[in-house]
Short mmCIF file of C-alpha atoms in Angstrom, two decimals:
data_model
loop_
_atom_site.label_atom_id
_atom_site.label_comp_id
_atom_site.label_asym_id
_atom_site.label_seq_id
_atom_site.Cartn_x
_atom_site.Cartn_y
_atom_site.Cartn_z
CA MET C 75 0.00 0.00 0.00
CA LYS C 76 1.34 3.38 -0.95
CA VAL C 77 1.00 6.04 1.73
CA GLU C 78 1.22 9.67 0.69
CA ILE C 79 2.14 12.44 3.09
CA GLU C 80 0.00 15.58 3.00
CA ASP C 81 1.40 18.13 0.52
CA MET C 82 2.47 20.69 3.08
CA ASP C 83 5.88 21.84 4.25
CA VAL C 84 6.90 21.28 7.84
CA SER C 85 5.12 23.69 10.17
CA THR C 86 7.21 26.70 11.14
CA ILE C 87 7.09 29.48 13.67
CA CYS C 88 5.95 32.63 11.91
CA ASP C 89 6.87 35.79 13.81
CA SER C 90 5.00 38.15 11.47
CA VAL C 91 1.76 38.05 9.52
CA SER C 92 3.57 39.77 6.63
CA SER C 93 4.99 36.43 5.53
CA LEU C 94 1.55 34.81 5.25
CA VAL C 95 0.43 33.97 1.72
CA GLU C 96 -2.65 32.41 0.14
CA GLY C 97 -2.66 28.69 0.78
CA CYS C 98 -1.12 28.91 4.27
CA ARG C 99 -2.78 26.95 7.03
CA LEU C 100 -2.81 27.98 10.66
CA PRO C 101 -5.12 27.98 13.70
CA VAL C 102 -7.80 30.69 13.43
CA HIS C 103 -10.30 31.77 16.07
CA LEU C 104 -13.80 30.51 15.26
CA ASP C 105 -16.21 33.35 15.95
CA GLY C 106 -18.68 32.68 18.76
CA THR C 107 -16.55 29.96 20.34
CA SER C 108 -13.28 29.57 22.23
CA ASP C 109 -12.03 27.15 19.57
CA TRP C 110 -9.05 27.68 17.23
CA PRO C 111 -9.47 25.10 14.43
CA LEU C 112 -7.08 24.74 11.51
CA ALA C 113 -7.96 27.06 8.62
CA GLU C 114 -6.62 27.80 5.15
CA ILE C 115 -6.08 31.34 3.89
CA ILE C 116 -7.95 31.65 0.59
CA SER C 117 -7.42 35.34 -0.13
CA ILE C 118 -5.75 38.44 1.34
CA LYS C 119 -6.82 42.07 0.87
CA GLU C 120 -5.96 45.43 2.39
CA VAL C 121 -8.66 47.95 3.29
CA GLN C 122 -7.64 51.38 4.62
CA GLY C 123 -4.33 50.08 5.92
CA THR C 124 -5.83 46.97 7.58
CA LYS C 125 -5.11 43.51 6.19
CA TRP C 126 -8.02 41.09 5.96
CA TYR C 127 -7.74 37.33 5.44
CA TYR C 128 -10.48 35.18 3.94
CA VAL C 129 -10.21 31.80 5.68
CA HIS C 130 -11.76 28.37 5.22
CA PHE C 131 -11.91 26.20 8.34
CA VAL C 132 -10.60 22.79 7.32
CA ASP C 133 -13.16 19.99 7.71
CA PHE C 134 -15.92 22.53 8.43
CA ASN C 135 -18.73 23.52 6.09
CA LYS C 136 -17.87 26.43 3.81
CA ARG C 137 -20.73 28.54 5.18
CA LEU C 138 -18.44 29.35 8.12
CA ASP C 139 -15.79 30.89 5.84
CA GLU C 140 -15.21 34.54 6.67
CA TRP C 141 -12.91 37.57 6.51
CA VAL C 142 -10.80 37.99 9.66
CA THR C 143 -8.07 40.36 10.81
CA GLU C 144 -4.66 39.34 12.13
CA GLU C 145 -5.99 39.28 15.72
CA ALA C 146 -7.86 36.08 14.85
CA LEU C 147 -4.73 34.32 13.51
CA ASP C 148 -2.40 32.13 15.58
CA THR C 149 0.95 32.47 13.80
CA ARG C 150 2.81 30.13 16.16
CA LYS C 151 2.03 27.16 13.91
CA VAL C 152 1.92 27.97 10.20
CA HIS C 153 1.92 25.40 7.40
CA PHE C 154 3.15 26.97 4.19
CA PRO C 155 1.92 25.58 0.85
CA ARG C 156 4.29 23.57 -1.29
CA LYS C 157 6.30 25.91 -3.47
CA ASP C 158 5.69 24.04 -6.72
CA LEU C 159 1.92 24.32 -6.28
CA GLY C 160 1.82 28.09 -5.88
CA PRO C 161 -0.24 30.10 -3.42
CA GLY C 162 -3.99 30.18 -3.31
CA THR C 163 -4.56 27.05 -5.36
CA GLY C 164 -6.58 25.38 -2.66
CA VAL C 165 -5.39 22.01 -3.87
CA THR C 166 -4.35 21.00 -0.39
CA THR C 167 -7.81 21.45 1.07
CA PRO C 168 -9.15 17.97 1.84
CA LYS C 169 -12.37 17.06 0.12
CA LYS C 170 -15.40 16.93 2.39
CA GLN C 171 -16.83 13.45 2.82
CA GLN C 172 -20.46 12.53 3.17
CA ILE C 173 -21.71 11.47 6.57
CA GLY C 174 -21.97 7.71 6.50
CA SER C 175 -19.38 7.31 3.75
CA GLY C 176 -17.07 5.51 6.14
CA ILE C 177 -14.14 7.75 5.23
CA ASN C 178 -12.65 10.21 7.67
CA THR C 179 -11.05 13.39 6.43
CA ASN C 180 -7.54 13.64 7.82
CA VAL C 181 -6.54 16.86 9.54
CA ASN C 182 -2.91 17.58 10.38
CA THR C 183 -2.80 17.14 14.15
CA SER C 184 0.44 19.03 14.76
CA ALA C 185 -1.45 22.32 14.86
CA GLN C 186 -4.18 20.98 17.12
CA THR C 187 -2.31 19.93 20.21
CA SER C 188 -2.44 23.34 21.93
CA ARG C 189 -5.96 24.25 20.90
CA PRO C 190 -8.95 23.87 23.22
CA SER C 191 -11.63 21.33 22.36
CA SER C 192 -14.78 22.32 20.52
CA PRO C 193 -17.63 23.56 22.72
CA VAL C 194 -20.51 21.19 23.39
CA VAL C 195 -23.68 22.09 21.52
CA SER C 196 -27.17 21.17 22.70
CA ASN C 197 -29.17 18.81 20.50
CA ASN C 198 -32.40 20.58 21.31
CA SER C 199 -31.58 24.02 19.96
CA SER C 200 -34.57 25.64 18.29
CA GLU C 201 -32.73 28.61 16.80
CA LEU C 202 -33.08 29.32 13.13
CA LEU C 203 -30.08 28.40 11.03
CA ASN C 204 -28.82 31.91 10.64
CA GLY C 205 -25.89 33.71 12.24
CA ASN C 206 -24.65 31.85 15.31
CA ALA C 207 -27.12 29.02 14.73
CA VAL C 208 -25.29 28.18 11.48
CA LEU C 209 -22.20 27.65 13.58
CA GLU C 210 -24.22 25.45 15.92
CA ALA C 211 -25.45 23.31 13.02
CA VAL C 212 -21.94 22.72 11.72
CA LEU C 213 -20.60 21.85 15.15
CA GLN C 214 -23.57 19.53 15.57
CA LYS C 215 -22.60 17.90 12.28
CA LYS C 216 -19.20 17.00 13.73
CA MET C 217 -20.92 15.48 16.76
CA ASN C 218 -23.29 13.49 14.55
CA ARG C 219 -20.31 11.92 12.80
CA LYS C 220 -19.17 10.43 16.09
CA ARG C 221 -22.51 8.93 17.05
CA LYS C 222 -22.57 5.14 16.97
CA GLY C 223 -26.30 4.57 16.86
CA PRO C 224 -28.79 5.84 14.26
CA SER C 225 -31.32 8.52 15.08
CA LEU C 226 -34.84 8.96 13.76
CA GLU C 227 -34.82 12.69 14.33
CA SER C 228 -32.69 15.17 12.43
CA GLU C 229 -32.64 18.67 11.09
CA ASP C 230 -34.77 19.71 8.17
CA SER C 231 -33.17 19.86 4.78
CA GLN C 232 -30.94 22.89 4.55
CA GLU C 233 -28.99 22.35 1.43
CA GLY C 234 -29.52 20.98 -2.02
CA GLN C 235 -27.47 18.27 -3.63
CA LEU C 236 -23.96 17.32 -4.73
CA SER C 237 -21.71 18.70 -2.03
CA ASN C 238 -19.26 15.85 -2.49
CA GLN C 239 -16.62 16.84 -5.04
CA GLN C 240 -15.53 13.29 -5.73
CA GLN C 241 -18.72 12.51 -7.64
CA THR C 242 -18.52 13.07 -11.39
CA PRO C 243 -21.20 15.59 -12.45
CA ARG C 244 -24.12 14.12 -14.34
CA GLN C 245 -24.16 14.83 -18.04
CA SER C 246 -27.93 15.43 -18.25
CA GLY C 247 -27.54 19.07 -17.29
CA SER C 248 -29.60 18.95 -14.12
CA MET C 249 -26.66 20.22 -12.12
CA VAL C 250 -24.16 22.81 -13.22
CA SER C 251 -20.77 22.43 -11.60
CA HIS C 252 -18.55 25.45 -11.18
CA HIS C 253 -14.81 25.09 -10.84
CA ASP C 254 -13.69 25.28 -7.24
CA ASP C 255 -11.41 28.24 -7.95
CA ILE C 256 -10.47 31.17 -5.76
CA VAL C 257 -13.53 33.16 -6.93
CA THR C 258 -16.22 30.57 -6.31
CA ARG C 259 -14.65 29.47 -3.03
CA MET C 260 -15.43 32.87 -1.50
CA LYS C 261 -18.78 34.33 -0.50
CA ASN C 262 -19.44 37.31 -2.71
CA ILE C 263 -22.71 38.66 -1.23
CA ASP C 264 -22.74 40.21 2.26
CA MET C 265 -26.50 40.33 2.91
CA ILE C 266 -29.85 39.94 1.19
CA GLU C 267 -33.24 41.30 2.18
CA LEU C 268 -36.21 39.11 1.27
CA GLY C 269 -39.53 40.44 2.52
CA PRO C 270 -39.20 41.11 6.27
CA HIS C 271 -36.07 38.94 6.54
CA ARG C 272 -32.42 39.97 6.37
CA ILE C 273 -30.34 36.89 5.65
CA LYS C 274 -26.57 36.40 5.57
CA PRO C 275 -25.69 34.14 2.61
CA TRP C 276 -23.65 30.98 3.08
CA TYR C 277 -21.98 30.47 -0.31
CA PHE C 278 -20.95 32.05 -3.60
CA ALA C 279 -23.72 32.91 -6.09
CA PRO C 280 -23.17 34.25 -9.65
CA TYR C 281 -25.10 37.51 -9.28
CA PRO C 282 -24.09 40.33 -11.69
CA GLN C 283 -20.84 42.05 -10.77
CA GLU C 284 -22.56 45.37 -10.05
CA MET C 285 -24.55 43.68 -7.26
CA VAL C 286 -21.58 42.01 -5.59
CA ASN C 287 -20.02 45.09 -3.96
CA LEU C 288 -23.27 46.25 -2.34
CA SER C 289 -23.80 45.97 1.40
CA CYS C 290 -27.20 44.36 0.76
CA ILE C 291 -29.17 43.03 -2.22
CA TYR C 292 -32.93 43.66 -2.05
CA ILE C 293 -35.08 40.86 -3.51
CA CYS C 294 -38.80 40.97 -4.28
CA GLU C 295 -40.31 38.09 -2.32
CA PHE C 296 -42.94 37.44 -5.01
CA CYS C 297 -41.12 37.61 -8.37
CA LEU C 298 -37.59 37.24 -6.89
CA LYS C 299 -36.09 40.07 -8.97
CA TYR C 300 -33.11 41.71 -7.29
CA ARG C 301 -32.53 45.45 -6.82
CA LYS C 302 -29.62 47.61 -5.63
CA SER C 303 -31.44 49.56 -2.94
CA ARG C 304 -34.61 49.53 -0.87
CA LYS C 305 -35.82 52.59 -2.81
CA CYS C 306 -35.45 50.69 -6.09
CA LEU C 307 -37.29 47.73 -4.56
CA GLU C 308 -40.14 49.97 -3.36
CA ARG C 309 -40.56 51.36 -6.87
CA HIS C 310 -40.50 47.81 -8.26
CA ILE C 311 -43.16 46.61 -5.78
CA LEU C 312 -45.54 49.36 -6.96
CA LYS C 313 -45.34 47.88 -10.47
CA CYS C 314 -45.06 44.17 -9.57
CA ASN C 315 -48.41 42.44 -10.01
CA LEU C 316 -47.37 39.06 -8.60
CA ARG C 317 -48.54 37.98 -5.18
CA HIS C 318 -47.69 34.32 -5.66
CA PRO C 319 -45.21 32.30 -7.76
CA PRO C 320 -46.09 32.46 -11.50
CA GLY C 321 -47.37 28.91 -11.88
CA ASN C 322 -50.28 26.61 -11.12
CA GLU C 323 -51.33 26.17 -7.51
CA ILE C 324 -51.56 22.39 -7.19
CA TYR C 325 -51.85 22.05 -3.40
CA ARG C 326 -53.48 24.05 -0.60
CA LYS C 327 -54.00 22.99 3.01
CA ASP C 328 -54.54 25.61 5.71
CA ASN C 329 -52.04 28.38 4.91
CA ILE C 330 -49.58 26.18 2.97
CA SER C 331 -49.63 26.05 -0.83
CA PHE C 332 -47.44 24.49 -3.52
CA PHE C 333 -47.04 26.03 -6.96
CA GLU C 334 -45.72 24.16 -10.01
CA ILE C 335 -43.51 26.33 -12.25
CA ASP C 336 -42.37 25.23 -15.69
CA GLY C 337 -38.74 26.27 -16.19
CA ARG C 338 -39.40 26.92 -19.87
CA LYS C 339 -42.58 28.98 -19.53
CA ASN C 340 -41.34 31.03 -16.57
CA LYS C 341 -37.63 31.18 -17.35
CA VAL C 342 -36.83 34.51 -15.63
CA TYR C 343 -38.53 33.51 -12.38
CA ALA C 344 -36.84 30.09 -12.44
CA GLN C 345 -33.41 31.65 -13.00
CA ASN C 346 -33.94 34.16 -10.20
CA LEU C 347 -35.07 31.32 -7.92
CA CYS C 348 -31.89 29.37 -8.71
CA LEU C 349 -29.72 32.43 -8.09
CA LEU C 350 -31.36 32.92 -4.70
CA ALA C 351 -30.99 29.23 -3.87
CA LYS C 352 -27.30 29.22 -4.85
CA LEU C 353 -26.61 31.52 -1.87
CA PHE C 354 -27.50 28.57 0.39
CA LEU C 355 -26.48 25.58 -1.77
CA ASP C 356 -22.82 24.61 -2.00
CA HIS C 357 -20.83 23.75 -5.12
CA LYS C 358 -23.49 22.88 -7.64
CA THR C 359 -26.86 24.15 -8.60
CA LEU C 360 -28.83 24.99 -11.67
CA TYR C 361 -29.06 28.67 -12.49
CA TYR C 362 -29.40 29.26 -16.21
CA ASP C 363 -30.67 26.27 -18.23
CA THR C 364 -34.09 25.91 -16.63
CA ASP C 365 -36.03 24.51 -19.63
CA PRO C 366 -35.81 20.80 -18.68
CA PHE C 367 -37.04 21.38 -15.13
CA LEU C 368 -40.14 21.80 -13.03
CA PHE C 369 -39.96 23.82 -9.83
CA TYR C 370 -42.27 23.19 -6.89
CA VAL C 371 -42.37 26.26 -4.65
CA MET C 372 -43.84 25.98 -1.15
CA THR C 373 -45.45 29.14 0.25
CA VAL C 374 -47.24 30.33 3.37
CA PHE C 375 -50.25 32.62 2.88
CA ASP C 376 -51.22 35.79 4.72
CA HIS C 377 -53.14 38.98 3.88
CA ARG C 378 -50.22 40.24 1.73
CA GLY C 379 -49.90 37.18 -0.47
CA PHE C 380 -48.07 33.85 -0.82
CA HIS C 381 -44.55 34.03 0.68
CA ILE C 382 -41.86 31.60 -0.46
CA VAL C 383 -40.65 29.18 2.22
CA GLY C 384 -38.66 26.69 0.14
CA TYR C 385 -38.67 24.73 -3.08
CA PHE C 386 -37.43 21.67 -4.90
CA SER C 387 -36.76 21.13 -8.58
CA LYS C 388 -37.03 17.96 -10.64
CA GLU C 389 -36.27 16.98 -14.20
CA LYS C 390 -39.22 16.63 -16.54
CA GLU C 391 -37.62 13.42 -17.76
CA SER C 392 -35.21 11.60 -15.47
CA THR C 393 -33.54 8.49 -16.83
CA GLU C 394 -32.51 7.50 -13.30
CA ASP C 395 -35.89 8.05 -11.59
CA TYR C 396 -34.78 11.09 -9.62
CA ASN C 397 -37.78 12.88 -8.12
CA VAL C 398 -35.69 15.77 -6.75
CA ALA C 399 -32.74 17.61 -8.28
CA CYS C 400 -32.23 20.42 -5.75
CA ILE C 401 -34.11 21.08 -2.52
CA LEU C 402 -33.93 24.01 -0.12
CA THR C 403 -35.74 25.50 2.85
CA LEU C 404 -34.82 29.17 3.20
CA PRO C 405 -32.93 29.91 6.46
CA PRO C 406 -35.71 31.94 8.21
CA PHE C 407 -38.04 28.92 7.89
CA GLN C 408 -35.68 26.11 8.84
CA ARG C 409 -36.17 23.85 11.88
CA LYS C 410 -39.94 24.25 11.62
CA GLY C 411 -40.80 21.01 9.81
CA TYR C 412 -40.90 22.54 6.32
CA GLY C 413 -37.91 20.53 5.07
CA LYS C 414 -39.60 17.19 5.69
CA LEU C 415 -42.81 18.61 4.20
CA LEU C 416 -40.92 19.33 0.95
CA ILE C 417 -39.53 15.79 0.94
CA GLU C 418 -42.96 14.30 1.69
CA PHE C 419 -44.52 16.33 -1.13
CA SER C 420 -41.92 15.07 -3.62
CA TYR C 421 -42.86 11.48 -2.78
CA GLU C 422 -46.57 12.32 -2.96
CA LEU C 423 -46.00 13.41 -6.56
CA SER C 424 -44.20 10.11 -7.21
CA LYS C 425 -47.20 8.23 -5.84
CA PHE C 426 -49.48 10.10 -8.27
CA GLU C 427 -47.09 9.15 -11.08
CA GLY C 428 -47.12 5.51 -9.98
CA LYS C 429 -43.32 5.47 -9.69
CA THR C 430 -40.64 5.06 -7.06
CA GLY C 431 -38.26 7.98 -6.77
CA SER C 432 -35.09 9.13 -5.11
CA PRO C 433 -33.24 12.44 -4.69
CA GLU C 434 -30.31 13.11 -6.99
CA LYS C 435 -27.11 11.77 -5.44
CA PRO C 436 -24.89 12.46 -3.65
CA LEU C 437 -26.82 14.39 -1.02
CA SER C 438 -25.30 17.15 1.07
CA ASP C 439 -24.44 16.20 4.64
CA LEU C 440 -27.49 17.83 6.21
CA GLY C 441 -29.69 16.81 3.26
CA LEU C 442 -28.69 13.20 3.86
CA LEU C 443 -29.64 13.49 7.54
CA SER C 444 -33.07 14.87 6.64
CA TYR C 445 -33.74 12.21 4.01
CA ARG C 446 -32.60 9.38 6.30
CA SER C 447 -34.88 10.72 9.01
CA TYR C 448 -37.83 10.94 6.57
CA TRP C 449 -37.17 7.44 5.16
CA ALA C 450 -36.90 5.95 8.66
CA GLN C 451 -40.11 7.55 9.90
CA THR C 452 -42.06 6.64 6.75
CA ILE C 453 -40.89 3.02 6.66
CA LEU C 454 -41.45 2.49 10.40
CA GLU C 455 -44.94 3.96 10.01
CA ILE C 456 -45.67 1.24 7.46
CA LEU C 457 -44.08 -1.57 9.50
CA LEU C 458 -46.03 -0.67 12.64
CA SER C 459 -49.32 -0.56 10.75
CA ILE C 460 -49.03 -4.06 9.23
CA LYS C 461 -51.34 -6.66 10.79
CA PRO C 462 -50.66 -10.44 10.80
CA VAL C 463 -52.61 -12.54 8.30
CA GLY C 464 -53.59 -15.27 10.76
CA GLU C 465 -53.43 -16.04 14.45
CA ASN C 466 -50.00 -16.65 16.02
CA GLU C 467 -48.34 -15.45 12.83
CA LYS C 468 -45.90 -12.64 12.37
CA PRO C 469 -46.81 -9.82 9.95
CA GLN C 470 -45.25 -10.32 6.52
CA LEU C 471 -44.14 -7.60 4.15
CA THR C 472 -41.66 -7.56 1.26
CA ILE C 473 -39.22 -4.80 0.33
CA ASN C 474 -41.07 -4.32 -2.95
CA GLU C 475 -44.36 -3.81 -1.10
CA ILE C 476 -42.75 -1.12 1.05
CA CYS C 477 -41.54 0.59 -2.14
CA GLU C 478 -45.02 0.48 -3.67
CA MET C 479 -46.65 1.91 -0.55
CA THR C 480 -44.14 4.72 0.00
CA SER C 481 -42.73 5.39 -3.52
CA ILE C 482 -39.27 5.24 -1.93
CA LYS C 483 -36.73 3.57 -4.21
CA LYS C 484 -35.62 0.05 -3.31
CA GLU C 485 -31.98 0.88 -2.53
CA ASP C 486 -33.10 3.70 -0.20
CA VAL C 487 -35.44 1.32 1.66
CA ILE C 488 -32.68 -1.27 2.09
CA SER C 489 -30.06 1.29 3.17
CA THR C 490 -32.50 2.75 5.72
CA LEU C 491 -33.27 -0.66 7.23
CA GLN C 492 -29.55 -1.40 7.41
CA ASN C 493 -28.79 2.01 8.93
CA LEU C 494 -31.38 1.33 11.66
CA ASN C 495 -29.98 -2.20 12.19
CA LEU C 496 -33.44 -3.70 11.62
CA ILE C 497 -32.52 -6.49 9.16
CA ASN C 498 -31.44 -9.84 10.61
CA TYR C 499 -30.71 -13.19 8.96
CA TYR C 500 -32.58 -16.03 10.66
CA LYS C 501 -33.15 -19.63 9.52
CA GLY C 502 -32.39 -18.96 5.86
CA GLN C 503 -34.38 -15.76 5.48
CA TYR C 504 -34.14 -12.07 6.25
CA ILE C 505 -36.43 -10.76 8.97
CA ILE C 506 -37.09 -7.25 10.28
CA THR C 507 -36.90 -6.88 14.04
CA LEU C 508 -38.24 -3.80 15.81
CA SER C 509 -36.95 -3.12 19.30
CA LYS C 510 -38.91 -1.22 21.93
CA GLU C 511 -36.30 1.53 21.81
CA ILE C 512 -36.76 2.04 18.04
CA ILE C 513 -40.56 2.08 18.42
CA GLN C 514 -40.42 4.64 21.25
CA GLN C 515 -37.99 6.77 19.26
CA HIS C 516 -40.35 6.63 16.28
CA TYR C 517 -43.44 7.72 18.21
CA LYS C 518 -41.50 10.57 19.79
CA ALA C 519 -40.26 11.73 16.38
CA MET C 520 -43.75 11.57 14.87
CA GLU C 521 -45.15 13.71 17.69
CA ASN C 522 -42.83 16.50 16.56
CA ARG C 523 -44.10 16.40 12.95
CA LYS C 524 -46.96 18.84 13.33
CA ILE C 525 -47.54 19.43 9.61
CA ARG C 526 -48.09 16.66 7.05
CA ILE C 527 -49.08 16.46 3.41
CA ASP C 528 -52.76 15.65 2.82
CA SER C 529 -53.07 13.78 -0.49
CA LYS C 530 -56.71 14.93 -0.82
CA ALA C 531 -55.52 18.53 -1.07
CA LEU C 532 -53.27 17.75 -4.07
CA HIS C 533 -54.91 18.49 -7.42
CA TRP C 534 -52.41 17.48 -10.06
CA THR C 535 -52.20 15.36 -13.18
CA PRO C 536 -48.76 14.03 -14.18
CA LYS C 537 -47.63 14.80 -17.73
CA ASP C 538 -45.78 12.36 -19.96
CA TRP C 539 -42.99 14.64 -21.11
CA GLY C 540 -41.47 11.90 -23.26
CA LYS C 541 -44.44 12.03 -25.66
CA ARG C 542 -44.47 15.82 -25.99
CA ALA C 543 -42.76 17.20 -29.05
CA LYS C 544 -42.04 20.46 -27.23
CA TRP C 545 -42.02 21.53 -23.61
#
């Protein structure tokens, strides 16, 4: 076996920040904590005589990347990039692995020995994933990696798909991959205002250059057009006739509605939606070729109109039976059950189509947690409802029957049962065993799901896009 040493020079004592270059790694103070994790310097700039350093915390989600001053840098242990690679290439940054992949990302431990341990984060935090709560979610992610047993409860979906760089991008065009260069590795928008919410973006988004240097981008919450100032937005609102997404309302229950938007018929809205979503989706998302896609936008209704909460997109024709391409709950609405509602709605559409479906792989780390939680709850709901055929007999159910009842794809059903350690081999056949602990966990998780999809409130007829000459 060939073992390769990490492509970094031996750590050195750096007595001055003036010798720091792009690509250096050193401990950096993580805002809101007492922790000093290893970080890589992505870019350096000088503003009014003060040097600022854009850093990426190694093995942490990129939404924590930020500009810091030299006070936040610990120059006692600096790892300089290899000279033949050049500064700022980012090639030494380890690729993030999916939770459950079985592969641990290696972090150089020589710079960790003197740093305090990460603070403990409560599992029961109800804060929205914005500001400090984003930090909490990422720290929680690190804790989840270390858990031995599976859990039926998890966060709602926060990100879309394809955060793992090792996966080759699909050639169908459903996802557009940008090169992980120095530009796209850095957040380029400071703040957006969407309706009553001011939200700090998590990732790079390809907004026009004239919008990038603004302190805040103002977005119409109905048509999603972006403006340079609040005054410009106010003038736009006087002329904007939309009070709901420009598509067909196919579901309404209480104050929750879903609208179906054709990416070809409503191209501008779809592109603006993808631009907005890219602020909170890492690495890959669709933002210009919207023709082959349908967008399902979830809204909440009040006296002012239908306000966007989240959305998912899906290909009109998927050769691999994907029922979701990208999925997102906007940060102000996260941790309220809307993420699972989006997932549940995607499977309700699959039931109407008479198909089994699955989200486009690989999922983001938090997306995977949300889907595993949904799959576990849905499958256990089925298993606990099955009655035995005769007296003194155990209930019988096949994997295929579970797929037909839930529209969850076979491999997702099997992986969920394995993840929950429910499948056992006994006397020549596989049996599913439910422990009291799993059952109690399930009932507790279901009590927290206050909102569910009602299939009677869905008014929708699937289209056979394969037989249509034009979209």
